[in-house]
Amino acid sequence: MDTVITRPIPSTREALPVIGCGTWIGFDVSPGSPEHQRLPGVLDALFAAGGTLIDSSPMYGRAETVVGALLAASGQRDKAFLATKVWTSGREAGIAQMEQSFQRLRTERIDLLQVHNLVDWRTHLATLRDWKAQGRVRYIGITHYTASAYAEVEAVLRAEPLDFLQINYSIDARQAEERLLPLAAERGVAVIANMPFGGGGLLRRLRALPLPGWAAEIGCASWAQLLLKFVLSHPAVTCTIPGTSRAEHMADNAAAATGSFPDAGFWQRHGASLPL
């Protein structure tokens, strides 16, 4: 397997592989369950492909705890770029929740801590800047997943120095192209694209259909690869984090992050033919 392509994090120029792994739903499982037994293979597939970013949140039930335990058991913490979030109101509540994330993830330093869905973002960004100065957190950012919040996201992005923006972006949800992605590029902010499969519904619809002939032109052997290739074709996107709980899906996703990425003209010519 070819190693996934990397792109630089603008604030430091550190190289970040363009495909990571989201943990919502898939990693919120009970230890010992059949679902849990599949997860070591998911992380092995991520790392084997050269990927590093694992994104979680206290909102995701047991996901942080599961990720921390898996990395500890396999001795692979040093291979992971760990990202999680704070999702509560109030300074003390935020500190308590973030300290809990350190414990659940079994780490002394978190690579990226993000304010989830902009909840009490002013309060938490102040704490995160202190922790970044102390070396507890390497990068800070904000997240959202719905276009209805884009005006507020844009205002924060314009007003605050940030390392990362995590936002939804997919071939059937392209509103972020209008203002947020260009603004992130202008501000030197890395972009993590969440929901690259349109929240999963789009991929489920497409899987029953044959791939278009032009998919082979861009090295795509599956619908998942085609949808990820679209997201990564935007130059402002640094990384995307499709969620999965199966090693074969992780390997398939990672294959989208090799080779070249078509320009906007390619998608304009062919995108209209997709049954979105």
PDB file of C-alpha atoms in Angstrom:
ATOM      1  CA  MET A   1       0.000   0.000   0.000  1.00  0.00           C
ATOM      2  CA  ASP A   2       1.245   3.498  -0.831  1.00  0.00           C
ATOM      3  CA  THR A   3       1.710   5.794   2.144  1.00  0.00           C
ATOM      4  CA  VAL A   4      -0.892   8.516   2.420  1.00  0.00           C
ATOM      5  CA  ILE A   5       0.004  12.009   1.304  1.00  0.00           C
ATOM      6  CA  THR A   6       0.690  14.661   3.932  1.00  0.00           C
ATOM      7  CA  ARG A   7      -0.117  18.361   4.000  1.00  0.00           C
ATOM      8  CA  PRO A   8       1.451  20.997   6.245  1.00  0.00           C
ATOM      9  CA  ILE A   9      -0.300  22.416   9.296  1.00  0.00           C
ATOM     10  CA  PRO A  10      -0.023  26.129   8.426  1.00  0.00           C
ATOM     11  CA  SER A  11       0.897  27.384  11.902  1.00  0.00           C
ATOM     12  CA  THR A  12       3.971  25.139  12.212  1.00  0.00           C
ATOM     13  CA  ARG A  13       4.485  23.463   8.806  1.00  0.00           C
ATOM     14  CA  GLU A  14       4.342  20.077  10.551  1.00  0.00           C
ATOM     15  CA  ALA A  15       3.309  17.413   8.050  1.00  0.00           C
ATOM     16  CA  LEU A  16      -0.071  15.794   8.739  1.00  0.00           C
ATOM     17  CA  PRO A  17      -1.339  12.766   6.785  1.00  0.00           C
ATOM     18  CA  VAL A  18      -4.498  13.735   4.914  1.00  0.00           C
ATOM     19  CA  ILE A  19      -6.606  10.757   6.074  1.00  0.00           C
ATOM     20  CA  GLY A  20      -7.375  10.138   9.739  1.00  0.00           C
ATOM     21  CA  CYS A  21     -10.004   8.231  11.681  1.00  0.00           C
ATOM     22  CA  GLY A  22     -13.138   9.509  13.385  1.00  0.00           C
ATOM     23  CA  THR A  23     -14.405   7.658  16.462  1.00  0.00           C
ATOM     24  CA  TRP A  24     -18.037   8.774  16.760  1.00  0.00           C
ATOM     25  CA  ILE A  25     -20.330   5.738  17.144  1.00  0.00           C
ATOM     26  CA  GLY A  26     -17.745   3.197  15.972  1.00  0.00           C
ATOM     27  CA  PHE A  27     -15.531   3.454  19.065  1.00  0.00           C
ATOM     28  CA  ASP A  28     -18.358   3.909  21.572  1.00  0.00           C
ATOM     29  CA  VAL A  29     -18.462   0.188  22.347  1.00  0.00           C
ATOM     30  CA  SER A  30     -18.075  -2.092  25.359  1.00  0.00           C
ATOM     31  CA  PRO A  31     -14.718  -3.795  25.978  1.00  0.00           C
ATOM     32  CA  GLY A  32     -14.945  -7.465  25.097  1.00  0.00           C
ATOM     33  CA  SER A  33     -17.797  -6.999  22.624  1.00  0.00           C
ATOM     34  CA  PRO A  34     -17.426  -8.220  19.034  1.00  0.00           C
ATOM     35  CA  GLU A  35     -17.412  -4.577  17.927  1.00  0.00           C
ATOM     36  CA  HIS A  36     -14.561  -3.781  20.298  1.00  0.00           C
ATOM     37  CA  GLN A  37     -12.522  -6.755  19.106  1.00  0.00           C
ATOM     38  CA  ARG A  38     -12.434  -5.290  15.594  1.00  0.00           C
ATOM     39  CA  LEU A  39     -10.983  -1.944  16.656  1.00  0.00           C
ATOM     40  CA  PRO A  40      -7.298  -2.841  17.096  1.00  0.00           C
ATOM     41  CA  GLY A  41      -7.306  -3.733  13.409  1.00  0.00           C
ATOM     42  CA  VAL A  42      -8.714  -0.308  12.536  1.00  0.00           C
ATOM     43  CA  LEU A  43      -5.821   1.481  14.231  1.00  0.00           C
ATOM     44  CA  ASP A  44      -3.323  -0.970  12.756  1.00  0.00           C
ATOM     45  CA  ALA A  45      -4.711  -0.221   9.281  1.00  0.00           C
ATOM     46  CA  LEU A  46      -4.536   3.534   9.919  1.00  0.00           C
ATOM     47  CA  PHE A  47      -0.907   3.379  11.015  1.00  0.00           C
ATOM     48  CA  ALA A  48       0.085   0.880   8.315  1.00  0.00           C
ATOM     49  CA  ALA A  49      -1.121   3.340   5.685  1.00  0.00           C
ATOM     50  CA  GLY A  50       0.867   6.160   7.274  1.00  0.00           C
ATOM     51  CA  GLY A  51      -2.130   7.882   8.868  1.00  0.00           C
ATOM     52  CA  THR A  52      -1.913   9.376  12.342  1.00  0.00           C
ATOM     53  CA  LEU A  53      -4.919  11.526  13.294  1.00  0.00           C
ATOM     54  CA  ILE A  54      -7.517   9.965  15.610  1.00  0.00           C
ATOM     55  CA  ASP A  55     -10.354  12.345  16.443  1.00  0.00           C
ATOM     56  CA  SER A  56     -12.617  11.891  19.462  1.00  0.00           C
ATOM     57  CA  SER A  57     -14.740  13.827  21.947  1.00  0.00           C
ATOM     58  CA  PRO A  58     -16.278  13.445  25.410  1.00  0.00           C
ATOM     59  CA  MET A  59     -19.561  13.666  23.478  1.00  0.00           C
ATOM     60  CA  TYR A  60     -18.800  10.253  21.945  1.00  0.00           C
ATOM     61  CA  GLY A  61     -19.550   8.097  24.975  1.00  0.00           C
ATOM     62  CA  ARG A  62     -16.797   5.543  25.602  1.00  0.00           C
ATOM     63  CA  ALA A  63     -14.744   6.475  22.529  1.00  0.00           C
ATOM     64  CA  GLU A  64     -11.956   8.367  24.328  1.00  0.00           C
ATOM     65  CA  THR A  65     -11.542   5.593  26.886  1.00  0.00           C
ATOM     66  CA  VAL A  66     -11.474   2.936  24.166  1.00  0.00           C
ATOM     67  CA  VAL A  67      -8.892   4.838  22.102  1.00  0.00           C
ATOM     68  CA  GLY A  68      -6.666   5.351  25.130  1.00  0.00           C
ATOM     69  CA  ALA A  69      -6.827   1.700  26.120  1.00  0.00           C
ATOM     70  CA  LEU A  70      -6.146   0.454  22.584  1.00  0.00           C
ATOM     71  CA  LEU A  71      -3.112   2.697  22.148  1.00  0.00           C
ATOM     72  CA  ALA A  72      -1.757   1.717  25.557  1.00  0.00           C
ATOM     73  CA  ALA A  73      -2.247  -1.996  24.919  1.00  0.00           C
ATOM     74  CA  SER A  74      -0.544  -1.847  21.528  1.00  0.00           C
ATOM     75  CA  GLY A  75       2.236   0.549  22.551  1.00  0.00           C
ATOM     76  CA  GLN A  76       1.372   2.783  19.597  1.00  0.00           C
ATOM     77  CA  ARG A  77       0.672   6.116  21.304  1.00  0.00           C
ATOM     78  CA  ASP A  78       3.711   7.642  19.620  1.00  0.00           C
ATOM     79  CA  LYS A  79       2.209   6.903  16.195  1.00  0.00           C
ATOM     80  CA  ALA A  80      -1.017   8.800  16.897  1.00  0.00           C
ATOM     81  CA  PHE A  81      -1.909  12.453  16.454  1.00  0.00           C
ATOM     82  CA  LEU A  82      -4.595  12.592  19.154  1.00  0.00           C
ATOM     83  CA  ALA A  83      -7.390  15.112  18.757  1.00  0.00           C
ATOM     84  CA  THR A  84     -10.310  15.580  21.123  1.00  0.00           C
ATOM     85  CA  LYS A  85     -12.667  18.315  22.251  1.00  0.00           C
ATOM     86  CA  VAL A  86     -14.186  20.207  25.147  1.00  0.00           C
ATOM     87  CA  TRP A  87     -17.981  20.218  25.169  1.00  0.00           C
ATOM     88  CA  THR A  88     -19.403  21.936  28.232  1.00  0.00           C
ATOM     89  CA  SER A  89     -20.006  25.416  29.684  1.00  0.00           C
ATOM     90  CA  GLY A  90     -17.953  27.231  32.315  1.00  0.00           C
ATOM     91  CA  ARG A  91     -14.240  27.453  33.004  1.00  0.00           C
ATOM     92  CA  GLU A  92     -14.045  24.931  35.827  1.00  0.00           C
ATOM     93  CA  ALA A  93     -16.344  22.462  34.080  1.00  0.00           C
ATOM     94  CA  GLY A  94     -14.224  22.768  30.954  1.00  0.00           C
ATOM     95  CA  ILE A  95     -10.998  22.168  32.850  1.00  0.00           C
ATOM     96  CA  ALA A  96     -12.509  19.141  34.589  1.00  0.00           C
ATOM     97  CA  GLN A  97     -13.715  17.682  31.310  1.00  0.00           C
ATOM     98  CA  MET A  98     -10.390  18.216  29.574  1.00  0.00           C
ATOM     99  CA  GLU A  99      -8.476  16.684  32.496  1.00  0.00           C
ATOM    100  CA  GLN A 100     -10.791  13.699  32.181  1.00  0.00           C
ATOM    101  CA  SER A 101      -9.883  13.453  28.486  1.00  0.00           C
ATOM    102  CA  PHE A 102      -6.193  13.269  29.377  1.00  0.00           C
ATOM    103  CA  GLN A 103      -6.965  10.408  31.759  1.00  0.00           C
ATOM    104  CA  ARG A 104      -9.210   8.557  29.326  1.00  0.00           C
ATOM    105  CA  LEU A 105      -6.727   8.897  26.489  1.00  0.00           C
ATOM    106  CA  ARG A 106      -3.876   7.891  28.841  1.00  0.00           C
ATOM    107  CA  THR A 107      -1.619  10.663  27.645  1.00  0.00           C
ATOM    108  CA  GLU A 108       0.261  13.600  29.154  1.00  0.00           C
ATOM    109  CA  ARG A 109      -0.061  15.705  26.034  1.00  0.00           C
ATOM    110  CA  ILE A 110      -2.910  16.030  23.552  1.00  0.00           C
ATOM    111  CA  ASP A 111      -1.969  17.004  20.035  1.00  0.00           C
ATOM    112  CA  LEU A 112      -5.138  18.963  19.270  1.00  0.00           C
ATOM    113  CA  LEU A 113      -7.849  20.165  21.649  1.00  0.00           C
ATOM    114  CA  GLN A 114     -10.881  21.761  20.034  1.00  0.00           C
ATOM    115  CA  VAL A 115     -13.931  23.617  21.301  1.00  0.00           C
ATOM    116  CA  HIS A 116     -16.733  21.321  20.197  1.00  0.00           C
ATOM    117  CA  ASN A 117     -19.558  23.062  18.330  1.00  0.00           C
ATOM    118  CA  LEU A 118     -18.370  26.435  19.692  1.00  0.00           C
ATOM    119  CA  VAL A 119     -19.878  25.732  23.147  1.00  0.00           C
ATOM    120  CA  ASP A 120     -18.627  28.546  25.459  1.00  0.00           C
ATOM    121  CA  TRP A 121     -15.720  29.051  23.097  1.00  0.00           C
ATOM    122  CA  ARG A 122     -14.392  32.274  24.618  1.00  0.00           C
ATOM    123  CA  THR A 123     -13.943  30.646  28.012  1.00  0.00           C
ATOM    124  CA  HIS A 124     -12.339  27.476  26.718  1.00  0.00           C
ATOM    125  CA  LEU A 125      -9.995  29.129  24.215  1.00  0.00           C
ATOM    126  CA  ALA A 126      -8.509  31.150  27.084  1.00  0.00           C
ATOM    127  CA  THR A 127      -7.786  27.946  28.998  1.00  0.00           C
ATOM    128  CA  LEU A 128      -6.464  26.205  25.899  1.00  0.00           C
ATOM    129  CA  ARG A 129      -4.044  29.028  25.155  1.00  0.00           C
ATOM    130  CA  ASP A 130      -2.627  28.688  28.656  1.00  0.00           C
ATOM    131  CA  TRP A 131      -2.288  24.943  28.260  1.00  0.00           C
ATOM    132  CA  LYS A 132      -0.657  25.344  24.867  1.00  0.00           C
ATOM    133  CA  ALA A 133       1.910  27.706  26.406  1.00  0.00           C
ATOM    134  CA  GLN A 134       2.558  25.076  29.085  1.00  0.00           C
ATOM    135  CA  GLY A 135       3.050  22.353  26.479  1.00  0.00           C
ATOM    136  CA  ARG A 136       0.075  20.248  27.548  1.00  0.00           C
ATOM    137  CA  VAL A 137      -1.664  20.871  24.220  1.00  0.00           C
ATOM    138  CA  ARG A 138       0.139  21.251  20.904  1.00  0.00           C
ATOM    139  CA  TYR A 139      -2.640  22.802  18.821  1.00  0.00           C
ATOM    140  CA  ILE A 140      -6.022  24.418  19.489  1.00  0.00           C
ATOM    141  CA  GLY A 141      -9.099  24.841  17.355  1.00  0.00           C
ATOM    142  CA  ILE A 142     -12.875  25.003  16.990  1.00  0.00           C
ATOM    143  CA  THR A 143     -15.395  22.638  15.433  1.00  0.00           C
ATOM    144  CA  HIS A 144     -18.877  22.477  14.021  1.00  0.00           C
ATOM    145  CA  TYR A 145     -20.817  20.167  11.753  1.00  0.00           C
ATOM    146  CA  THR A 146     -23.765  22.142  10.419  1.00  0.00           C
ATOM    147  CA  ALA A 147     -24.125  24.995   7.952  1.00  0.00           C
ATOM    148  CA  SER A 148     -26.530  26.827  10.259  1.00  0.00           C
ATOM    149  CA  ALA A 149     -23.536  27.702  12.464  1.00  0.00           C
ATOM    150  CA  TYR A 150     -21.284  28.990   9.685  1.00  0.00           C
ATOM    151  CA  ALA A 151     -21.828  32.688  10.428  1.00  0.00           C
ATOM    152  CA  GLU A 152     -20.631  32.237  13.999  1.00  0.00           C
ATOM    153  CA  VAL A 153     -17.785  29.989  12.900  1.00  0.00           C
ATOM    154  CA  GLU A 154     -16.691  32.670  10.435  1.00  0.00           C
ATOM    155  CA  ALA A 155     -16.797  35.375  13.115  1.00  0.00           C
ATOM    156  CA  VAL A 156     -14.619  33.316  15.484  1.00  0.00           C
ATOM    157  CA  LEU A 157     -12.233  32.399  12.680  1.00  0.00           C
ATOM    158  CA  ARG A 158     -11.794  36.082  11.837  1.00  0.00           C
ATOM    159  CA  ALA A 159     -11.371  37.204  15.444  1.00  0.00           C
ATOM    160  CA  GLU A 160      -9.236  34.498  17.044  1.00  0.00           C
ATOM    161  CA  PRO A 161      -5.809  33.049  16.242  1.00  0.00           C
ATOM    162  CA  LEU A 162      -6.411  29.326  15.782  1.00  0.00           C
ATOM    163  CA  ASP A 163      -4.417  26.345  14.550  1.00  0.00           C
ATOM    164  CA  PHE A 164      -7.358  24.237  13.352  1.00  0.00           C
ATOM    165  CA  LEU A 165     -10.921  24.456  12.125  1.00  0.00           C
ATOM    166  CA  GLN A 166     -12.951  21.251  11.957  1.00  0.00           C
ATOM    167  CA  ILE A 167     -16.021  21.578   9.758  1.00  0.00           C
ATOM    168  CA  ASN A 168     -18.360  19.397   7.707  1.00  0.00           C
ATOM    169  CA  TYR A 169     -17.575  19.156   4.017  1.00  0.00           C
ATOM    170  CA  SER A 170     -18.652  16.621   1.424  1.00  0.00           C
ATOM    171  CA  ILE A 171     -19.648  16.424  -2.207  1.00  0.00           C
ATOM    172  CA  ASP A 172     -23.311  16.882  -1.237  1.00  0.00           C
ATOM    173  CA  ALA A 173     -22.686  19.545   1.445  1.00  0.00           C
ATOM    174  CA  ARG A 174     -20.388  22.118  -0.125  1.00  0.00           C
ATOM    175  CA  GLN A 175     -21.405  25.331   1.655  1.00  0.00           C
ATOM    176  CA  ALA A 176     -18.036  25.525   3.412  1.00  0.00           C
ATOM    177  CA  GLU A 177     -16.475  26.284   0.003  1.00  0.00           C
ATOM    178  CA  GLU A 178     -18.199  29.645  -0.133  1.00  0.00           C
ATOM    179  CA  ARG A 179     -16.509  31.431   2.778  1.00  0.00           C
ATOM    180  CA  LEU A 180     -15.047  29.153   5.441  1.00  0.00           C
ATOM    181  CA  LEU A 181     -12.481  27.223   3.425  1.00  0.00           C
ATOM    182  CA  PRO A 182     -11.088  30.325   1.686  1.00  0.00           C
ATOM    183  CA  LEU A 183     -11.010  32.179   5.014  1.00  0.00           C
ATOM    184  CA  ALA A 184      -9.172  29.335   6.735  1.00  0.00           C
ATOM    185  CA  ALA A 185      -6.564  29.389   3.972  1.00  0.00           C
ATOM    186  CA  GLU A 186      -6.253  33.156   4.270  1.00  0.00           C
ATOM    187  CA  ARG A 187      -5.874  32.966   8.059  1.00  0.00           C
ATOM    188  CA  GLY A 188      -3.363  30.119   7.984  1.00  0.00           C
ATOM    189  CA  VAL A 189      -5.675  27.669   9.752  1.00  0.00           C
ATOM    190  CA  ALA A 190      -5.570  23.925   9.107  1.00  0.00           C
ATOM    191  CA  VAL A 191      -8.911  22.363   8.148  1.00  0.00           C
ATOM    192  CA  ILE A 192     -10.162  18.960   9.267  1.00  0.00           C
ATOM    193  CA  ALA A 193     -13.155  17.928   7.165  1.00  0.00           C
ATOM    194  CA  ASN A 194     -15.679  15.914   9.116  1.00  0.00           C
ATOM    195  CA  MET A 195     -18.667  14.053   7.656  1.00  0.00           C
ATOM    196  CA  PRO A 196     -16.918  13.491   4.278  1.00  0.00           C
ATOM    197  CA  PHE A 197     -19.546  10.863   3.454  1.00  0.00           C
ATOM    198  CA  GLY A 198     -22.382  13.286   4.118  1.00  0.00           C
ATOM    199  CA  GLY A 199     -22.970  11.759   7.530  1.00  0.00           C
ATOM    200  CA  GLY A 200     -23.075   8.259   6.049  1.00  0.00           C
ATOM    201  CA  GLY A 201     -26.375   8.455   4.220  1.00  0.00           C
ATOM    202  CA  LEU A 202     -24.810   9.432   0.914  1.00  0.00           C
ATOM    203  CA  LEU A 203     -22.362   6.543   0.952  1.00  0.00           C
ATOM    204  CA  ARG A 204     -25.105   4.080   1.807  1.00  0.00           C
ATOM    205  CA  ARG A 205     -27.111   5.252  -1.212  1.00  0.00           C
ATOM    206  CA  LEU A 206     -24.191   5.140  -3.615  1.00  0.00           C
ATOM    207  CA  ARG A 207     -22.834   1.744  -2.613  1.00  0.00           C
ATOM    208  CA  ALA A 208     -25.685  -0.005  -4.414  1.00  0.00           C
ATOM    209  CA  LEU A 209     -24.727   1.687  -7.692  1.00  0.00           C
ATOM    210  CA  PRO A 210     -21.831   0.996 -10.080  1.00  0.00           C
ATOM    211  CA  LEU A 211     -18.879   3.347  -9.959  1.00  0.00           C
ATOM    212  CA  PRO A 212     -18.754   5.800 -12.867  1.00  0.00           C
ATOM    213  CA  GLY A 213     -16.135   4.991 -15.466  1.00  0.00           C
ATOM    214  CA  TRP A 214     -14.215   8.189 -14.744  1.00  0.00           C
ATOM    215  CA  ALA A 215     -13.491   7.043 -11.167  1.00  0.00           C
ATOM    216  CA  ALA A 216     -10.623   4.938 -12.497  1.00  0.00           C
ATOM    217  CA  GLU A 217      -9.075   8.057 -14.041  1.00  0.00           C
ATOM    218  CA  ILE A 218      -8.427   9.393 -10.534  1.00  0.00           C
ATOM    219  CA  GLY A 219      -7.411   6.080  -9.011  1.00  0.00           C
ATOM    220  CA  CYS A 220     -10.656   5.357  -7.147  1.00  0.00           C
ATOM    221  CA  ALA A 221     -11.780   1.756  -6.720  1.00  0.00           C
ATOM    222  CA  SER A 222     -14.738   2.429  -4.405  1.00  0.00           C
ATOM    223  CA  TRP A 223     -17.394   5.042  -3.704  1.00  0.00           C
ATOM    224  CA  ALA A 224     -15.727   5.835  -0.379  1.00  0.00           C
ATOM    225  CA  GLN A 225     -12.482   6.628  -2.169  1.00  0.00           C
ATOM    226  CA  LEU A 226     -14.269   8.837  -4.684  1.00  0.00           C
ATOM    227  CA  LEU A 227     -16.053  10.842  -1.976  1.00  0.00           C
ATOM    228  CA  LEU A 228     -12.834  11.272   0.012  1.00  0.00           C
ATOM    229  CA  LYS A 229     -10.901  12.234  -3.102  1.00  0.00           C
ATOM    230  CA  PHE A 230     -13.417  15.017  -3.680  1.00  0.00           C
ATOM    231  CA  VAL A 231     -12.940  16.408  -0.159  1.00  0.00           C
ATOM    232  CA  LEU A 232      -9.158  16.231  -0.403  1.00  0.00           C
ATOM    233  CA  SER A 233      -9.183  17.932  -3.795  1.00  0.00           C
ATOM    234  CA  HIS A 234      -9.882  21.247  -2.076  1.00  0.00           C
ATOM    235  CA  PRO A 235      -6.506  22.862  -1.352  1.00  0.00           C
ATOM    236  CA  ALA A 236      -7.674  24.340   1.966  1.00  0.00           C
ATOM    237  CA  VAL A 237      -8.450  20.889   3.433  1.00  0.00           C
ATOM    238  CA  THR A 238      -5.572  19.551   5.491  1.00  0.00           C
ATOM    239  CA  CYS A 239      -7.092  16.248   6.605  1.00  0.00           C
ATOM    240  CA  THR A 240     -10.391  14.379   6.621  1.00  0.00           C
ATOM    241  CA  ILE A 241     -11.612  11.967   9.285  1.00  0.00           C
ATOM    242  CA  PRO A 242     -14.065   9.367   8.008  1.00  0.00           C
ATOM    243  CA  GLY A 243     -15.359   7.318  10.894  1.00  0.00           C
ATOM    244  CA  THR A 244     -15.118   3.552  10.740  1.00  0.00           C
ATOM    245  CA  SER A 245     -15.005   0.513  12.984  1.00  0.00           C
ATOM    246  CA  ARG A 246     -13.701  -1.920  10.371  1.00  0.00           C
ATOM    247  CA  ALA A 247     -10.087  -2.394   9.322  1.00  0.00           C
ATOM    248  CA  GLU A 248     -11.008  -3.067   5.687  1.00  0.00           C
ATOM    249  CA  HIS A 249     -12.883   0.234   5.505  1.00  0.00           C
ATOM    250  CA  MET A 250      -9.951   2.078   7.096  1.00  0.00           C
ATOM    251  CA  ALA A 251      -7.592   0.619   4.483  1.00  0.00           C
ATOM    252  CA  ASP A 252     -10.019   1.478   1.691  1.00  0.00           C
ATOM    253  CA  ASN A 253     -10.353   5.041   2.979  1.00  0.00           C
ATOM    254  CA  ALA A 254      -6.594   5.467   3.192  1.00  0.00           C
ATOM    255  CA  ALA A 255      -6.210   4.462  -0.447  1.00  0.00           C
ATOM    256  CA  ALA A 256      -8.018   7.674  -1.408  1.00  0.00           C
ATOM    257  CA  ALA A 257      -5.103   9.658  -0.005  1.00  0.00           C
ATOM    258  CA  THR A 258      -2.580   8.460  -2.568  1.00  0.00           C
ATOM    259  CA  GLY A 259      -1.820   9.625  -6.074  1.00  0.00           C
ATOM    260  CA  SER A 260      -3.034  13.001  -7.302  1.00  0.00           C
ATOM    261  CA  PHE A 261      -6.166  15.044  -6.635  1.00  0.00           C
ATOM    262  CA  PRO A 262      -8.286  16.466  -9.469  1.00  0.00           C
ATOM    263  CA  ASP A 263      -8.839  20.188  -9.833  1.00  0.00           C
ATOM    264  CA  ALA A 264     -12.170  21.954  -9.460  1.00  0.00           C
ATOM    265  CA  GLY A 265     -12.796  21.741 -13.200  1.00  0.00           C
ATOM    266  CA  PHE A 266     -12.727  17.953 -13.079  1.00  0.00           C
ATOM    267  CA  TRP A 267     -15.448  17.882 -10.423  1.00  0.00           C
ATOM    268  CA  GLN A 268     -17.506  20.456 -12.301  1.00  0.00           C
ATOM    269  CA  ARG A 269     -17.415  18.235 -15.388  1.00  0.00           C
ATOM    270  CA  HIS A 270     -18.205  14.971 -13.638  1.00  0.00           C
ATOM    271  CA  GLY A 271     -19.945  15.840 -10.378  1.00  0.00           C
ATOM    272  CA  ALA A 272     -23.248  16.662 -12.029  1.00  0.00           C
ATOM    273  CA  SER A 273     -23.520  13.064 -13.217  1.00  0.00           C
ATOM    274  CA  LEU A 274     -23.506  11.685  -9.664  1.00  0.00           C
ATOM    275  CA  PRO A 275     -26.858  10.625  -8.187  1.00  0.00           C
ATOM    276  CA  LEU A 276     -26.644  12.871  -5.136  1.00  0.00           C
TER     277      LEU A 276
END
